[in-house]
Short mmCIF file of C-alpha atoms and ligand atoms in Angstrom, two decimals:
data_model
loop_
_atom_site.label_atom_id
_atom_site.label_comp_id
_atom_site.label_asym_id
_atom_site.label_seq_id
_atom_site.Cartn_x
_atom_site.Cartn_y
_atom_site.Cartn_z
CA UNK A 11 172.11 84.59 120.02
CA UNK A 12 169.41 81.98 120.21
CA UNK A 13 169.85 78.47 118.82
CA UNK A 14 167.84 78.11 115.63
CA UNK A 15 166.89 74.85 113.98
CA UNK A 16 165.87 74.87 110.31
CA UNK A 17 163.23 72.34 109.22
CA UNK A 18 163.31 71.74 105.47
CA UNK A 19 159.82 71.41 104.07
CA UNK A 20 159.47 68.67 101.46
CA UNK A 21 155.69 68.90 101.55
CA UNK A 22 154.93 66.70 104.53
CA UNK A 23 151.84 67.47 106.53
CA UNK A 24 154.10 66.81 109.51
CA UNK A 25 156.63 69.64 108.98
CA UNK A 26 154.67 71.92 111.29
CA UNK A 27 154.38 69.19 113.85
CA UNK A 28 158.16 68.73 113.85
CA UNK A 29 158.60 72.49 114.30
CA UNK A 30 156.21 72.45 117.25
CA UNK A 31 157.92 69.54 118.95
CA UNK A 32 161.25 71.35 118.66
CA UNK A 33 159.92 74.60 120.06
CA UNK A 34 158.21 72.77 122.89
CA UNK A 35 161.71 71.72 123.90
CA UNK A 36 162.78 75.36 124.19
CA UNK A 37 164.64 75.50 120.88
CA UNK A 38 163.61 78.10 118.33
CA UNK A 39 162.73 76.59 114.97
CA UNK A 40 161.86 77.81 111.50
CA UNK A 41 160.45 75.94 108.52
CA UNK A 42 162.39 76.76 105.34
CA UNK A 43 161.84 75.87 101.71
CA UNK A 44 163.55 72.68 100.61
CA UNK A 45 165.43 74.47 97.83
CA UNK A 46 166.92 77.18 100.04
CA UNK A 47 170.52 77.85 98.96
CA UNK A 48 173.50 77.12 101.16
CA UNK A 49 174.21 80.85 101.53
CA UNK A 50 170.64 81.67 102.49
CA UNK A 51 170.70 78.92 105.06
CA UNK A 52 174.00 80.11 106.49
CA UNK A 53 172.35 83.55 106.77
CA UNK A 54 169.77 82.06 109.13
CA UNK A 55 172.61 80.50 111.09
CA UNK A 56 171.01 77.23 112.19
CA UNK A 57 172.70 75.03 114.78
CA UNK A 58 170.92 72.00 113.32
CA UNK A 59 168.88 71.02 110.27
CA UNK A 60 165.95 68.63 110.03
CA UNK A 61 164.90 67.31 106.62
CA UNK A 62 161.21 66.52 106.86
CA UNK A 63 159.21 63.84 105.13
CA UNK A 64 157.21 64.37 101.98
CA UNK A 65 154.76 62.62 99.68
CA UNK A 66 157.08 62.45 96.65
CA UNK A 67 159.58 59.73 95.73
CA UNK A 68 163.27 60.56 95.28
CA UNK A 69 163.19 58.07 92.40
CA UNK A 70 160.89 60.35 90.37
CA UNK A 71 162.68 62.82 88.07
CA UNK A 72 161.19 66.10 89.38
CA UNK A 73 160.95 65.27 93.05
CA UNK A 74 161.88 68.08 95.49
CA UNK A 75 165.58 68.19 96.23
CA UNK A 76 168.00 70.39 98.14
CA UNK A 77 171.33 72.17 97.71
CA UNK A 78 173.74 69.26 98.11
CA UNK A 79 176.44 71.51 99.56
CA UNK A 80 174.31 72.00 102.65
CA UNK A 81 175.13 68.42 103.61
CA UNK A 82 178.83 69.35 103.77
CA UNK A 83 178.31 72.24 106.17
CA UNK A 84 179.45 71.45 109.66
CA UNK A 85 175.86 71.34 110.96
CA UNK A 86 174.12 68.28 112.47
CA UNK A 87 171.40 66.98 110.17
CA UNK A 88 168.47 64.67 110.84
CA UNK A 89 166.67 63.32 107.77
CA UNK A 90 163.20 61.94 108.40
CA UNK A 91 161.59 59.51 105.92
CA UNK A 92 161.81 61.32 102.55
CA UNK A 93 164.56 63.44 104.13
CA UNK A 94 166.57 60.30 104.91
CA UNK A 95 166.10 58.90 101.42
CA UNK A 96 167.15 62.18 99.81
CA UNK A 97 170.20 62.39 102.02
CA UNK A 98 171.15 58.82 101.12
CA UNK A 99 170.65 59.46 97.42
CA UNK A 100 172.64 62.72 97.36
CA UNK A 101 175.54 61.11 99.22
CA UNK A 102 175.79 58.06 96.97
CA UNK A 103 173.61 55.50 98.78
CA UNK A 104 170.89 53.45 97.09
CA UNK A 105 167.17 54.09 97.38
CA UNK A 106 164.72 51.48 96.10
CA UNK A 107 161.03 51.22 95.61
CA UNK A 108 159.68 48.69 98.09
CA UNK A 109 157.42 45.91 96.96
CA UNK A 110 154.62 46.96 99.26
CA UNK A 111 155.86 49.80 101.45
CA UNK A 112 155.44 50.03 105.20
CA UNK A 113 152.53 51.86 106.71
CA UNK A 114 151.59 51.89 110.37
CA UNK A 115 153.26 50.55 113.50
CA UNK A 116 156.58 48.72 113.28
CA UNK A 117 159.23 47.39 115.61
CA UNK A 118 162.87 48.27 114.99
CA UNK A 119 166.08 46.88 116.44
CA UNK A 120 168.82 49.43 117.07
CA UNK A 121 172.48 48.50 116.86
CA UNK A 122 173.46 50.40 119.98
CA UNK A 123 172.33 53.30 122.12
CA UNK A 124 174.34 55.98 120.37
CA UNK A 125 173.53 59.38 118.92
CA UNK A 126 169.81 59.86 118.50
CA UNK A 127 169.18 56.53 120.24
CA UNK A 128 171.25 57.39 123.31
CA UNK A 129 169.91 55.84 126.52
CA UNK A 130 167.23 53.91 124.67
CA UNK A 131 166.36 50.28 124.79
CA UNK A 132 165.85 48.09 121.76
CA UNK A 133 163.48 47.17 120.12
CA UNK A 134 161.55 50.42 119.65
CA UNK A 135 157.95 50.88 118.55
CA UNK A 136 157.80 53.37 115.70
CA UNK A 137 155.36 54.67 113.11
CA UNK A 138 156.21 54.08 109.45
CA UNK A 139 154.68 55.61 106.37
CA UNK A 140 156.80 55.04 103.27
CA UNK A 141 156.94 53.27 99.92
CA UNK A 142 160.64 53.69 99.07
CA UNK A 143 163.49 52.73 101.37
CA UNK A 144 167.25 53.07 101.65
CA UNK A 145 168.68 49.78 100.33
CA UNK A 146 172.35 50.71 100.86
CA UNK A 147 173.69 53.50 103.07
CA UNK A 148 176.19 55.98 101.58
CA UNK A 149 179.91 55.43 102.08
CA UNK A 150 180.98 56.50 105.53
CA UNK A 151 177.57 55.71 107.01
CA UNK A 152 176.46 52.74 109.04
CA UNK A 153 173.09 51.18 109.73
CA UNK A 154 171.80 52.22 113.11
CA UNK A 155 168.50 50.33 113.16
CA UNK A 156 166.49 47.93 111.03
CA UNK A 157 163.17 46.15 111.07
CA UNK A 158 162.89 42.37 111.56
CA UNK A 159 162.84 41.83 107.79
CA UNK A 160 166.11 43.73 107.50
CA UNK A 161 164.84 47.00 106.07
CA UNK A 162 167.19 49.82 107.04
CA UNK A 163 165.30 52.09 109.47
CA UNK A 164 168.08 54.39 110.66
CA UNK A 165 171.58 55.38 109.60
CA UNK A 166 174.41 57.54 110.91
CA UNK A 167 177.64 58.89 109.43
CA UNK A 168 180.99 58.11 111.00
CA UNK A 169 181.32 61.51 112.63
CA UNK A 170 177.92 61.15 114.31
CA UNK A 171 176.78 64.37 112.64
CA UNK A 172 174.28 63.12 110.04
CA UNK A 173 171.37 60.86 110.87
CA UNK A 174 168.55 59.41 108.83
CA UNK A 175 165.44 57.73 110.17
CA UNK A 176 162.81 56.02 108.10
CA UNK A 177 160.02 56.40 110.66
CA UNK A 178 158.21 59.46 112.02
CA UNK A 179 159.38 60.55 115.49
CA UNK A 180 157.03 63.56 115.53
CA UNK A 181 153.77 61.60 115.74
CA UNK A 182 152.34 60.22 118.97
CA UNK A 183 152.36 56.69 117.52
CA UNK A 184 156.14 56.67 117.98
CA UNK A 185 156.14 56.60 121.78
CA UNK A 186 159.84 57.45 122.15
CA UNK A 187 159.75 59.94 119.27
CA UNK A 188 160.06 62.99 121.49
CA UNK A 189 163.15 61.50 123.13
CA UNK A 190 164.72 60.80 119.75
CA UNK A 191 164.21 64.43 118.71
CA UNK A 192 165.49 65.53 122.11
CA UNK A 193 168.62 63.41 121.71
CA UNK A 194 169.23 64.94 118.31
CA UNK A 195 168.82 68.50 119.56
CA UNK A 196 170.64 68.32 122.86
CA UNK A 197 172.99 65.38 122.61
CA UNK A 198 173.99 65.59 118.94
CA UNK A 199 173.55 69.30 118.14
CA UNK A 200 174.29 70.70 121.62
CA UNK A 201 171.25 72.99 121.72
CA UNK A 202 170.73 74.87 124.96
CA UNK A 203 166.94 74.80 125.13
CA UNK A 204 166.73 78.29 126.55
CA UNK A 205 164.22 79.75 124.10
CA UNK A 206 161.22 81.15 125.93
CA UNK A 207 158.32 83.37 125.05
CA UNK A 208 159.86 86.07 127.25
CA UNK A 209 162.93 86.05 125.03
CA UNK A 210 160.77 86.05 121.95
CA UNK A 211 158.97 89.15 123.25
CA UNK A 212 162.26 90.97 123.96
CA UNK A 213 163.67 90.13 120.54
CA UNK A 214 160.44 91.14 118.81
CA UNK A 215 160.39 94.49 120.57
CA UNK A 216 163.92 95.18 119.35
CA UNK A 217 163.09 94.06 115.84
CA UNK A 218 159.92 96.16 115.66
CA UNK A 219 161.81 99.27 116.81
CA UNK A 220 164.51 98.71 114.19
CA UNK A 221 162.01 98.14 111.40
CA UNK A 222 159.65 100.97 112.20
CA UNK A 223 162.12 103.73 113.06
CA UNK A 224 160.12 106.90 113.60
CA UNK A 225 157.24 106.07 111.25
CA UNK A 226 153.74 105.35 112.42
CA UNK A 227 152.00 101.98 112.39
CA UNK A 228 148.30 101.39 111.89
CA UNK A 229 146.89 98.37 113.66
CA UNK A 230 143.41 97.06 112.98
CA UNK A 231 141.96 95.47 116.10
CA UNK A 232 139.23 92.91 115.61
CA UNK A 233 138.52 91.92 119.19
CA UNK A 234 140.12 88.53 118.54
CA UNK A 235 143.19 87.09 120.21
CA UNK A 236 145.71 87.52 117.38
CA UNK A 237 145.23 91.20 116.67
CA UNK A 238 145.08 91.97 120.40
CA UNK A 239 148.38 90.23 121.11
CA UNK A 240 150.01 91.86 118.07
CA UNK A 241 148.80 95.27 119.26
CA UNK A 242 150.04 94.74 122.83
CA UNK A 243 153.44 93.64 121.53
CA UNK A 244 153.84 96.52 119.09
CA UNK A 245 152.63 98.92 121.75
CA UNK A 246 155.33 97.79 124.13
CA UNK A 247 157.87 98.41 121.36
CA UNK A 248 156.82 101.78 119.99
CA UNK A 249 154.03 103.12 122.24
CA UNK A 250 152.12 105.99 120.62
CA UNK A 251 153.65 105.46 117.20
CA UNK A 252 151.05 102.72 116.82
CA UNK A 253 147.55 103.94 116.03
CA UNK A 254 144.99 101.23 116.68
CA UNK A 255 141.69 101.23 114.83
CA UNK A 256 138.65 99.24 115.87
CA UNK A 257 135.65 99.29 113.56
CA UNK A 258 132.30 98.85 115.29
CA UNK A 259 130.34 97.15 112.53
CA UNK A 260 127.08 97.07 114.49
CA UNK A 261 126.94 93.27 114.53
CA UNK A 262 129.13 92.71 117.58
CA UNK A 263 128.03 91.06 120.80
CA UNK A 264 126.68 92.97 123.77
CA UNK A 265 129.38 94.83 125.70
CA UNK A 266 132.12 93.96 123.22
CA UNK A 267 132.99 97.51 122.24
CA UNK A 268 133.15 98.65 125.86
CA UNK A 269 135.32 95.72 126.86
CA UNK A 270 137.80 96.50 124.11
CA UNK A 271 137.73 100.19 124.93
CA UNK A 272 138.42 99.62 128.61
CA UNK A 273 141.20 97.14 127.96
CA UNK A 274 143.06 99.14 125.37
CA UNK A 275 142.53 102.68 126.52
CA UNK A 276 142.58 102.26 130.29
CA UNK A 277 144.78 99.21 130.87
CA UNK A 278 147.06 99.49 127.85
CA UNK A 279 146.81 103.19 127.08
CA UNK A 280 146.96 102.62 123.34
CA UNK A 281 146.47 105.42 120.89
CA UNK A 282 143.17 103.87 120.03
CA UNK A 283 140.17 104.96 118.06
CA UNK A 284 136.83 103.25 117.78
CA UNK A 285 135.04 104.04 114.57
CA UNK A 286 131.33 103.69 115.12
CA UNK A 287 130.20 102.65 111.67
CA UNK A 288 127.28 100.57 112.91
CA UNK A 289 124.64 102.67 111.16
CA UNK A 290 126.52 102.37 107.86
CA UNK A 291 126.67 98.58 108.16
CA UNK A 292 123.06 98.15 109.27
CA UNK A 293 121.85 100.40 106.45
CA UNK A 294 123.83 98.38 103.93
CA UNK A 295 122.35 95.17 105.30
CA UNK A 296 118.75 96.34 105.21
CA UNK A 297 116.48 93.95 103.34
CA UNK A 298 119.29 91.45 102.72
CA UNK A 299 118.60 87.83 103.65
CA UNK A 300 121.14 85.85 101.61
CA UNK A 301 124.08 84.79 103.84
CA UNK A 302 126.77 85.27 101.22
CA UNK A 303 125.44 88.73 100.33
CA UNK A 304 125.58 89.63 104.00
CA UNK A 305 129.21 88.52 104.16
CA UNK A 306 130.10 90.45 101.03
CA UNK A 307 128.42 93.64 102.22
CA UNK A 308 130.11 93.47 105.60
CA UNK A 309 133.50 92.76 104.02
CA UNK A 310 133.25 95.64 101.56
CA UNK A 311 131.88 98.12 104.06
CA UNK A 312 134.70 97.22 106.43
CA UNK A 313 137.32 97.90 103.78
CA UNK A 314 135.82 101.29 102.96
CA UNK A 315 135.56 102.36 106.58
CA UNK A 316 139.06 101.16 107.40
CA UNK A 317 140.56 102.78 104.33
CA UNK A 318 139.02 106.18 105.20
CA UNK A 319 140.19 105.95 108.77
CA UNK A 320 143.70 104.82 107.89
CA UNK A 321 144.06 107.70 105.43
CA UNK A 322 143.62 110.13 108.29
CA UNK A 323 146.64 108.80 110.21
CA UNK A 324 149.72 110.90 109.52
CA UNK A 325 153.05 109.44 108.38
CA UNK A 326 151.74 105.89 108.60
CA UNK A 327 154.09 103.54 106.78
CA UNK A 328 153.15 100.17 108.25
CA UNK A 329 150.00 98.14 108.67
CA UNK A 330 150.17 95.65 111.54
CA UNK A 331 148.54 92.25 111.12
CA UNK A 332 148.07 89.31 113.44
CA UNK A 333 149.20 86.80 110.81
CA UNK A 334 150.17 83.48 112.40
CA UNK A 335 152.63 80.82 111.34
CA UNK A 336 150.12 78.36 109.88
CA UNK A 337 148.82 81.18 107.63
CA UNK A 338 152.36 81.87 106.45
CA UNK A 339 153.09 78.25 105.70
CA UNK A 340 149.73 77.82 103.99
CA UNK A 341 150.23 80.80 101.73
CA UNK A 342 153.79 79.69 101.05
CA UNK A 343 152.75 76.28 99.83
CA UNK A 344 149.62 77.58 98.15
CA UNK A 345 151.56 80.09 96.10
CA UNK A 346 154.67 78.04 95.56
CA UNK A 347 157.22 79.93 97.55
CA UNK A 348 158.52 83.09 99.13
CA UNK A 349 158.21 85.19 95.97
CA UNK A 350 154.48 85.26 96.44
CA UNK A 351 154.75 85.98 100.15
CA UNK A 352 154.31 89.69 99.54
CA UNK A 353 150.65 88.93 99.27
CA UNK A 354 150.13 87.92 102.82
CA UNK A 355 147.06 86.83 104.71
CA UNK A 356 144.86 89.71 105.62
CA UNK A 357 143.44 88.85 108.97
CA UNK A 358 141.84 92.20 109.60
CA UNK A 359 138.52 91.36 108.05
CA UNK A 360 140.10 90.78 104.63
CA UNK A 361 141.88 93.95 103.59
CA UNK A 362 142.71 94.34 99.91
CA UNK A 363 146.26 94.29 98.56
CA UNK A 364 146.22 97.82 97.23
CA UNK A 365 146.40 99.50 100.62
CA UNK A 366 149.59 101.45 100.41
CA UNK A 367 151.40 100.09 103.47
CA UNK A 368 154.24 97.82 104.34
CA UNK A 369 153.10 94.91 106.47
CA UNK A 370 154.27 94.44 110.04
CA UNK A 371 153.52 90.89 111.16
CA UNK A 372 155.19 90.26 114.52
CA UNK A 373 153.37 86.95 115.14
CA UNK A 374 154.20 85.30 111.85
CA UNK A 375 156.53 82.82 113.52
CA UNK A 376 154.07 81.67 116.15
CA UNK A 377 151.40 79.01 116.49
CA UNK A 378 148.05 79.83 118.05
CA UNK A 379 148.85 78.41 121.46
CA UNK A 380 152.18 80.23 121.45
CA UNK A 381 150.31 83.47 120.76
CA UNK A 382 148.30 82.84 123.91
CA UNK A 383 151.47 82.29 125.93
CA UNK A 384 152.90 85.53 124.53
CA UNK A 385 149.64 87.32 125.38
CA UNK A 386 149.98 86.11 128.96
CA UNK A 387 153.58 87.30 129.00
CA UNK A 388 152.33 90.74 127.93
CA UNK A 389 149.68 90.73 130.65
CA UNK A 390 146.55 90.36 128.52
CA UNK A 391 143.60 88.96 130.48
CA UNK A 392 142.69 85.30 130.28
CA UNK A 393 139.13 86.19 129.24
CA UNK A 394 140.51 87.66 126.02
CA UNK A 395 143.19 85.05 125.39
CA UNK A 396 140.79 82.14 125.72
CA UNK A 397 138.06 83.73 123.61
CA UNK A 398 136.01 81.50 121.37
CA UNK A 399 136.30 82.15 117.62
CA UNK A 400 133.83 84.77 116.45
CA UNK A 401 133.10 85.17 112.75
CA UNK A 402 133.98 88.40 110.95
CA UNK A 403 130.35 88.93 109.83
CA UNK A 404 129.38 88.60 113.49
CA UNK A 405 125.77 88.37 114.57
CA UNK A 406 124.63 89.05 111.00
CA UNK A 407 125.12 85.35 110.20
CA UNK A 408 123.39 84.34 113.44
CA UNK A 409 120.21 86.20 112.57
CA UNK A 410 118.58 84.08 109.93
CA UNK A 411 116.88 86.43 107.50
CA UNK A 412 117.02 90.21 107.68
CA UNK A 413 119.25 91.95 110.20
CA UNK A 414 117.45 94.78 111.97
CA UNK A 415 118.08 96.80 115.14
CA UNK A 416 115.27 94.84 116.82
CA UNK A 417 116.56 91.41 115.85
CA UNK A 418 120.08 92.41 116.96
CA UNK A 419 118.78 93.54 120.35
CA UNK A 420 116.97 90.23 120.90
CA UNK A 421 119.93 88.11 119.83
CA UNK A 422 122.41 90.12 121.93
CA UNK A 423 120.33 89.65 125.09
CA UNK A 424 119.83 85.94 124.47
CA UNK A 425 123.52 85.46 123.69
CA UNK A 426 124.64 87.09 126.95
CA UNK A 427 122.58 84.54 128.88
CA UNK A 428 124.14 81.64 126.96
CA UNK A 429 127.61 82.96 127.77
CA UNK A 430 126.86 83.66 131.44
CA UNK A 431 125.42 80.23 132.10
CA UNK A 432 128.13 78.37 130.24
CA UNK A 433 131.02 80.24 131.83
CA UNK A 434 129.75 78.95 135.16
CA UNK A 435 129.68 75.38 133.79
CA UNK A 436 132.65 73.20 134.71
CA UNK A 437 133.01 71.86 131.18
CA UNK A 438 133.27 75.33 129.63
CA UNK A 439 136.93 74.86 128.76
CA UNK A 440 136.05 71.99 126.41
CA UNK A 441 133.56 74.03 124.41
CA UNK A 442 134.76 75.36 121.06
CA UNK A 443 131.91 77.75 120.37
CA UNK A 444 128.64 78.48 122.10
CA UNK A 445 126.07 80.99 120.92
CA UNK A 446 122.45 81.78 120.23
CA UNK A 447 120.86 81.96 116.79
CA UNK A 448 117.69 83.93 116.05
CA UNK A 449 115.34 82.06 113.73
CA UNK A 450 112.99 83.68 111.23
CA UNK A 451 109.94 81.86 112.59
CA UNK A 452 107.41 82.76 115.21
CA UNK A 453 105.64 80.27 117.36
CA UNK A 454 102.70 80.29 119.72
CA UNK A 455 103.23 80.34 123.46
CA UNK A 456 101.43 81.22 126.63
CA UNK A 457 102.77 83.57 129.27
CA UNK A 458 100.63 84.13 132.32
CA UNK A 459 97.12 84.02 130.88
CA UNK A 460 98.11 85.50 127.59
CA UNK A 461 98.74 83.90 124.25
CA UNK A 462 102.04 84.97 122.72
CA UNK A 463 103.28 84.75 119.16
CA UNK A 464 107.02 85.32 119.37
CA UNK A 465 110.53 84.47 118.20
CA UNK A 466 112.43 81.20 118.47
CA UNK A 467 116.07 81.08 119.59
CA UNK A 468 118.29 78.10 118.81
CA UNK A 469 121.33 77.25 120.92
CA UNK A 470 124.47 76.15 119.11
CA UNK A 471 127.09 74.69 121.43
CA UNK A 472 129.84 72.58 119.91
CA UNK A 473 133.18 70.93 120.55
CA UNK A 474 135.80 70.93 117.83
CA UNK A 475 139.55 70.79 117.32
CA UNK A 476 139.91 72.96 114.26
CA UNK A 477 136.38 73.93 113.13
CA UNK A 478 136.66 71.46 110.24
CA UNK A 479 134.49 68.99 112.11
CA UNK A 480 132.36 69.60 115.18
CA UNK A 481 129.97 67.81 117.48
CA UNK A 482 127.15 69.15 119.61
CA UNK A 483 127.81 69.18 123.33
CA UNK A 484 125.82 66.79 125.50
CA UNK A 485 125.11 69.46 128.10
CA UNK A 486 123.43 68.47 131.35
CA UNK A 487 119.63 68.99 131.13
CA UNK A 488 119.67 71.37 134.12
CA UNK A 489 121.96 73.77 132.27
CA UNK A 490 119.95 73.60 129.07
CA UNK A 491 116.80 74.12 131.13
CA UNK A 492 118.24 77.11 132.95
CA UNK A 493 119.42 78.78 129.74
CA UNK A 494 116.02 78.20 128.16
CA UNK A 495 113.95 79.55 131.04
CA UNK A 496 116.23 82.55 131.52
CA UNK A 497 116.03 83.49 127.83
CA UNK A 498 112.24 83.11 127.71
CA UNK A 499 111.77 85.05 130.95
CA UNK A 500 114.35 87.75 130.47
CA UNK A 501 114.47 88.42 126.74
CA UNK A 502 111.45 90.24 125.45
CA UNK A 503 110.25 88.82 122.16
CA UNK A 504 111.32 85.19 122.67
CA UNK A 505 108.93 82.46 123.77
CA UNK A 506 110.73 79.30 122.65
CA UNK A 507 114.27 77.91 122.82
CA UNK A 508 115.49 74.85 120.90
CA UNK A 509 118.80 72.96 121.02
CA UNK A 510 120.70 72.22 117.83
CA UNK A 511 121.83 68.59 117.92
CA UNK A 512 123.53 68.37 114.55
CA UNK A 513 127.18 67.64 113.97
CA UNK A 514 129.51 69.03 111.31
CA UNK A 515 129.49 67.54 108.74
CA UNK A 516 126.83 67.40 107.42
CA UNK A 517 125.71 70.60 109.17
CA UNK A 518 128.03 73.57 109.75
CA UNK A 519 128.81 75.34 113.00
CA UNK A 520 127.15 78.61 112.04
CA UNK A 521 123.61 78.49 110.69
CA UNK A 522 124.44 80.73 107.76
P1 XMP B 15 131.19 76.80 109.74
O1 XMP B 15 129.90 77.50 110.00
O2 XMP B 15 131.62 76.86 108.32
O3 XMP B 15 132.27 77.61 110.57
O4 XMP B 15 131.19 75.40 110.29
C1 XMP B 15 133.60 77.20 110.81
C2 XMP B 15 134.27 78.26 111.66
O5 XMP B 15 134.42 79.47 110.93
C3 XMP B 15 133.72 80.52 111.54
N1 XMP B 15 133.10 81.28 110.44
C4 XMP B 15 133.56 82.45 109.96
N2 XMP B 15 134.62 83.21 110.34
N3 XMP B 15 134.08 84.78 108.66
C5 XMP B 15 134.85 84.39 109.71
O6 XMP B 15 135.78 85.12 110.07
C6 XMP B 15 133.01 84.07 108.21
O7 XMP B 15 132.32 84.47 107.28
C7 XMP B 15 132.76 82.84 108.91
N4 XMP B 15 131.81 81.88 108.76
C8 XMP B 15 132.05 80.93 109.71
C9 XMP B 15 132.72 79.88 112.47
O8 XMP B 15 132.36 80.73 113.55
C10 XMP B 15 133.47 78.64 112.90
O9 XMP B 15 134.39 78.93 113.93
#
């Protein structure tokens, strides 16, 4: 049995960060709803519980609470910020609204290096973000740390099982935060720290076999990291019982279909079919220039093609999806809880809810970087695991104006050059996305002695952390120059290359 830590979610943006920190220490961790019942929690069997922070105030009447009996279970508990205040309130302590609150860096004095503060010096730099505070600790507790103006910053019960801290150990602005969490996990809760991705893979394989039995599973492959890792994992569990479907929508990059085919039929020997629906997509896109219409057409056509193909798979009971943990948490909070979890994220190009399958989501406990580690564990190549994001509507939103066979051919050839040159560039690892865009303008040029009147290609090369904001990359001129001259010389139909130097916002990463 692996050690599991349950993180109670009281709505803090940091709950996921806490979960990550814990897993990084080799301890498996799950985020659970704050109102989970004692019995449900016991079912998960956690060796420790962390109560996260949250934006509410325990002094408000309808603020999120928890099953009080959980505090009497013989499980170590760490309450952080709101979690500490709730713990204090439920156990008979006093929580008060502060006059001004504490936000930002603070210095705390600890009363000894015990429990979560084991082997630590005092004072400690910490990061605070709270309005309310614990004015009196519950009976049986003692103050473990306070700020210079005597605000209680940490508390501990007599048995050394329950701890509360007012500050945030999970953020980088609390320099010793990781050690405090580590002390809680290993020193207080006795975790072993032996959770690895290899173990995760073994457990998943067992779980998938148990769930699936002798039914078949349909897996939609998109060419992206998540669906590829999900497919490789399910394949190692049930082999040919998984039928993978890849829809060629005609707006993929050059060589993409062949790469996928080679990887999954030759290296992985999946039961794998490629549905060449490119003509159907291109026909549907003919004459369409509006970006949102393009997206809608591609989405709908995909659903129809996938539905037809899935219907031809015999005794298929499950549909595999590469849903990740952040998607799960997002849909949980967006829909107000597990009851609405049946409607899960549909990563495979947005499948509708009425497909008659049960969902198999073997990655739903993982973060993106953990998925990459798992992919490595399963032997997937680095080139696939480190792939840049590629939009579902593909090259259709990188051809401004109408998508035709000719415009696709030009863009594909230009895009290959961008990729080739950048892969050879030492800063490639820092680039979030890099691609070519075909513009709907022609410009005059001269090649040899002849006047040309040809297409313009724009280069879009950006850095980003999460695609919410992005900045253009200050590439060395030699690289820009080489990409430009190669495109103009090698791609028929292009006589001008421009570099997009806009950031997001106010621009977006894609041009459409
Ligand atoms: P924007 O252009 O909005 O893009 O700055 C942000 C990120 O989302 C990707 N993107 C899409 N992905 N379907 C997708 O699956 C889409 O319609 C779509 N539009 C943009 C884009 O490549 C970038 O990573």
